[in-house]
């Protein structure tokens, strides 16, 4: 079945630094990838939609200059949290839409802790 | 407003017992409904996907039902196992087959021995 690899699974960084999270579709091509944020005991909240070769579409209230998204190929999208602050600490999850089956496959998530 | 509501919020059952989780939605136009299992600290994993014309779909001990008229879905877990402890999320797709996903808040299931 479709597999999405997300790295790193956990990261701790200092305030003011930047962190990059990678999302790869391993066995299918994904023209569209999605980035979510999840707070404890809450459901996933869509942050942005990433389309290969074009700019990402951000949801209302999400700062595009803070959460930089790059979708350089059909199998890779990256989310960079710039100038991280403790309030950015959260669980970030990506998903990829299979071009052929239209199924959505989620990555395993990244736990970001900003100290 | 497109919404997906799940009940109960949390559920505790003993190993070996059955349980049923509920999902009500007000999403238009409706495309399909998905159930996901999310273990703590992990990404969601797909259990079932149902389109408008499908009433039921099974995946091992998981059976999902869909009533498109009443806009309700259920996920039935048979002979629960400790590994079933997780959050179960109902997700409805609005618009085309691969359009915007509307997430429910999830049901947190705990299975005790």
mmCIF file with all atom_site columns, N, CA and C in Angstrom, chain A residues 10 14 17-18 20 22 38 40-41 43 53 58 61 66-68 71 73 77 84 86 99 106 114:
data_model
loop_
_atom_site.group_PDB
_atom_site.id
_atom_site.type_symbol
_atom_site.label_atom_id
_atom_site.label_alt_id
_atom_site.label_comp_id
_atom_site.label_asym_id
_atom_site.label_entity_id
_atom_site.label_seq_id
_atom_site.pdbx_PDB_ins_code
_atom_site.Cartn_x
_atom_site.Cartn_y
_atom_site.Cartn_z
_atom_site.occupancy
_atom_site.B_iso_or_equiv
_atom_site.pdbx_formal_charge
_atom_site.auth_seq_id
_atom_site.auth_comp_id
_atom_site.auth_asym_id
_atom_site.auth_atom_id
_atom_site.pdbx_PDB_model_num
ATOM 1  N N  . UNK A 1 10  ? 10.867 13.171 15.944 1.00 0.00 ? 10  UNK A N  1
ATOM 2  C CA . UNK A 1 10  ? 10.897 14.089 17.086 1.00 0.00 ? 10  UNK A CA 1
ATOM 3  C C  . UNK A 1 10  ? 12.059 15.046 16.925 1.00 0.00 ? 10  UNK A C  1
ATOM 4  N N  . UNK A 1 14  ? 16.018 25.104 19.947 1.00 0.00 ? 14  UNK A N  1
ATOM 5  C CA . UNK A 1 14  ? 16.022 26.305 20.777 1.00 0.00 ? 14  UNK A CA 1
ATOM 6  C C  . UNK A 1 14  ? 15.173 27.390 20.128 1.00 0.00 ? 14  UNK A C  1
ATOM 7  N N  . UNK A 1 17  ? 15.553 29.368 16.421 1.00 0.00 ? 17  UNK A N  1
ATOM 8  C CA . UNK A 1 17  ? 16.139 28.564 15.347 1.00 0.00 ? 17  UNK A CA 1
ATOM 9  C C  . UNK A 1 17  ? 15.047 28.062 14.410 1.00 0.00 ? 17  UNK A C  1
ATOM 10 N N  . UNK A 1 18  ? 15.481 27.488 13.290 1.00 0.00 ? 18  UNK A N  1
ATOM 11 C CA . UNK A 1 18  ? 14.534 26.961 12.305 1.00 0.00 ? 18  UNK A CA 1
ATOM 12 C C  . UNK A 1 18  ? 14.623 25.445 12.257 1.00 0.00 ? 18  UNK A C  1
ATOM 13 N N  . UNK A 1 20  ? 13.363 21.981 9.906  1.00 0.00 ? 20  UNK A N  1
ATOM 14 C CA . UNK A 1 20  ? 12.787 21.493 8.655  1.00 0.00 ? 20  UNK A CA 1
ATOM 15 C C  . UNK A 1 20  ? 12.240 20.092 8.847  1.00 0.00 ? 20  UNK A C  1
ATOM 16 N N  . UNK A 1 22  ? 10.530 16.837 6.744  1.00 0.00 ? 22  UNK A N  1
ATOM 17 C CA . UNK A 1 22  ? 10.382 16.286 5.393  1.00 0.00 ? 22  UNK A CA 1
ATOM 18 C C  . UNK A 1 22  ? 9.239  15.291 5.313  1.00 0.00 ? 22  UNK A C  1
ATOM 19 N N  . UNK A 1 38  ? -1.522 19.347 15.094 1.00 0.00 ? 38  UNK A N  1
ATOM 20 C CA . UNK A 1 38  ? -2.437 18.708 16.028 1.00 0.00 ? 38  UNK A CA 1
ATOM 21 C C  . UNK A 1 38  ? -2.020 19.009 17.451 1.00 0.00 ? 38  UNK A C  1
ATOM 22 N N  . UNK A 1 40  ? -2.765 18.478 21.656 1.00 0.00 ? 40  UNK A N  1
ATOM 23 C CA . UNK A 1 40  ? -3.185 17.333 22.465 1.00 0.00 ? 40  UNK A CA 1
ATOM 24 C C  . UNK A 1 40  ? -4.697 17.199 22.566 1.00 0.00 ? 40  UNK A C  1
ATOM 25 N N  . UNK A 1 41  ? -5.155 16.008 22.328 1.00 0.00 ? 41  UNK A N  1
ATOM 26 C CA . UNK A 1 41  ? -6.567 15.646 22.454 1.00 0.00 ? 41  UNK A CA 1
ATOM 27 C C  . UNK A 1 41  ? -7.467 16.408 21.484 1.00 0.00 ? 41  UNK A C  1
ATOM 28 N N  . UNK A 1 43  ? -8.309 17.268 17.130 1.00 0.00 ? 43  UNK A N  1
ATOM 29 C CA . UNK A 1 43  ? -8.163 16.661 15.818 1.00 0.00 ? 43  UNK A CA 1
ATOM 30 C C  . UNK A 1 43  ? -7.153 17.435 14.975 1.00 0.00 ? 43  UNK A C  1
ATOM 31 N N  . UNK A 1 53  ? 5.548  22.170 -7.578 1.00 0.00 ? 53  UNK A N  1
ATOM 32 C CA . UNK A 1 53  ? 5.950  23.180 -8.551 1.00 0.00 ? 53  UNK A CA 1
ATOM 33 C C  . UNK A 1 53  ? 5.266  24.520 -8.408 1.00 0.00 ? 53  UNK A C  1
ATOM 34 N N  . UNK A 1 58  ? -2.203 28.505 1.988  1.00 0.00 ? 58  UNK A N  1
ATOM 35 C CA . UNK A 1 58  ? -2.276 28.468 3.441  1.00 0.00 ? 58  UNK A CA 1
ATOM 36 C C  . UNK A 1 58  ? -3.704 28.707 3.923  1.00 0.00 ? 58  UNK A C  1
ATOM 37 N N  . UNK A 1 61  ? -5.209 32.304 8.995  1.00 0.00 ? 61  UNK A N  1
ATOM 38 C CA . UNK A 1 61  ? -4.594 32.350 10.307 1.00 0.00 ? 61  UNK A CA 1
ATOM 39 C C  . UNK A 1 61  ? -3.226 31.697 10.387 1.00 0.00 ? 61  UNK A C  1
ATOM 40 N N  . UNK A 1 66  ? 6.215  32.154 8.401  1.00 0.00 ? 66  UNK A N  1
ATOM 41 C CA . UNK A 1 66  ? 6.717  31.376 9.534  1.00 0.00 ? 66  UNK A CA 1
ATOM 42 C C  . UNK A 1 66  ? 6.789  29.896 9.179  1.00 0.00 ? 66  UNK A C  1
ATOM 43 N N  . UNK A 1 67  ? 5.817  29.446 8.453  1.00 0.00 ? 67  UNK A N  1
ATOM 44 C CA . UNK A 1 67  ? 5.750  28.037 8.065  1.00 0.00 ? 67  UNK A CA 1
ATOM 45 C C  . UNK A 1 67  ? 5.987  27.952 6.555  1.00 0.00 ? 67  UNK A C  1
ATOM 46 N N  . UNK A 1 68  ? 7.245  27.786 6.196  1.00 0.00 ? 68  UNK A N  1
ATOM 47 C CA . UNK A 1 68  ? 7.629  27.760 4.788  1.00 0.00 ? 68  UNK A CA 1
ATOM 48 C C  . UNK A 1 68  ? 7.449  26.348 4.228  1.00 0.00 ? 68  UNK A C  1
ATOM 49 N N  . UNK A 1 71  ? 7.509  22.253 -2.215 1.00 0.00 ? 71  UNK A N  1
ATOM 50 C CA . UNK A 1 71  ? 7.103  20.974 -2.809 1.00 0.00 ? 71  UNK A CA 1
ATOM 51 C C  . UNK A 1 71  ? 7.825  20.862 -4.142 1.00 0.00 ? 71  UNK A C  1
ATOM 52 N N  . UNK A 1 73  ? 9.274  18.299 -5.732 1.00 0.00 ? 73  UNK A N  1
ATOM 53 C CA . UNK A 1 73  ? 9.109  17.162 -6.622 1.00 0.00 ? 73  UNK A CA 1
ATOM 54 C C  . UNK A 1 73  ? 7.799  16.453 -6.307 1.00 0.00 ? 73  UNK A C  1
ATOM 55 N N  . UNK A 1 77  ? 7.821  16.970 -0.038 1.00 0.00 ? 77  UNK A N  1
ATOM 56 C CA . UNK A 1 77  ? 7.408  18.291 0.424  1.00 0.00 ? 77  UNK A CA 1
ATOM 57 C C  . UNK A 1 77  ? 8.080  18.536 1.766  1.00 0.00 ? 77  UNK A C  1
ATOM 58 N N  . UNK A 1 84  ? 11.553 29.591 15.437 1.00 0.00 ? 84  UNK A N  1
ATOM 59 C CA . UNK A 1 84  ? 10.596 28.856 16.270 1.00 0.00 ? 84  UNK A CA 1
ATOM 60 C C  . UNK A 1 84  ? 10.480 29.451 17.669 1.00 0.00 ? 84  UNK A C  1
ATOM 61 N N  . UNK A 1 86  ? 8.311  28.735 21.612 1.00 0.00 ? 86  UNK A N  1
ATOM 62 C CA . UNK A 1 86  ? 7.671  27.653 22.378 1.00 0.00 ? 86  UNK A CA 1
ATOM 63 C C  . UNK A 1 86  ? 6.233  27.379 21.972 1.00 0.00 ? 86  UNK A C  1
ATOM 64 N N  . UNK A 1 99  ? -1.903 10.339 -6.819 1.00 0.00 ? 99  UNK A N  1
ATOM 65 C CA . UNK A 1 99  ? -2.365 10.832 -8.111 1.00 0.00 ? 99  UNK A CA 1
ATOM 66 C C  . UNK A 1 99  ? -3.308 9.845  -8.804 1.00 0.00 ? 99  UNK A C  1
ATOM 67 N N  . UNK A 1 106 ? -1.219 9.322  5.375  1.00 0.00 ? 106 UNK A N  1
ATOM 68 C CA . UNK A 1 106 ? -0.599 10.230 6.328  1.00 0.00 ? 106 UNK A CA 1
ATOM 69 C C  . UNK A 1 106 ? 0.796  9.763  6.709  1.00 0.00 ? 106 UNK A C  1
ATOM 70 N N  . UNK A 1 114 ? 9.935  23.244 21.245 1.00 0.00 ? 114 UNK A N  1
ATOM 71 C CA . UNK A 1 114 ? 10.800 24.416 21.198 1.00 0.00 ? 114 UNK A CA 1
ATOM 72 C C  . UNK A 1 114 ? 11.067 24.861 22.638 1.00 0.00 ? 114 UNK A C  1
#
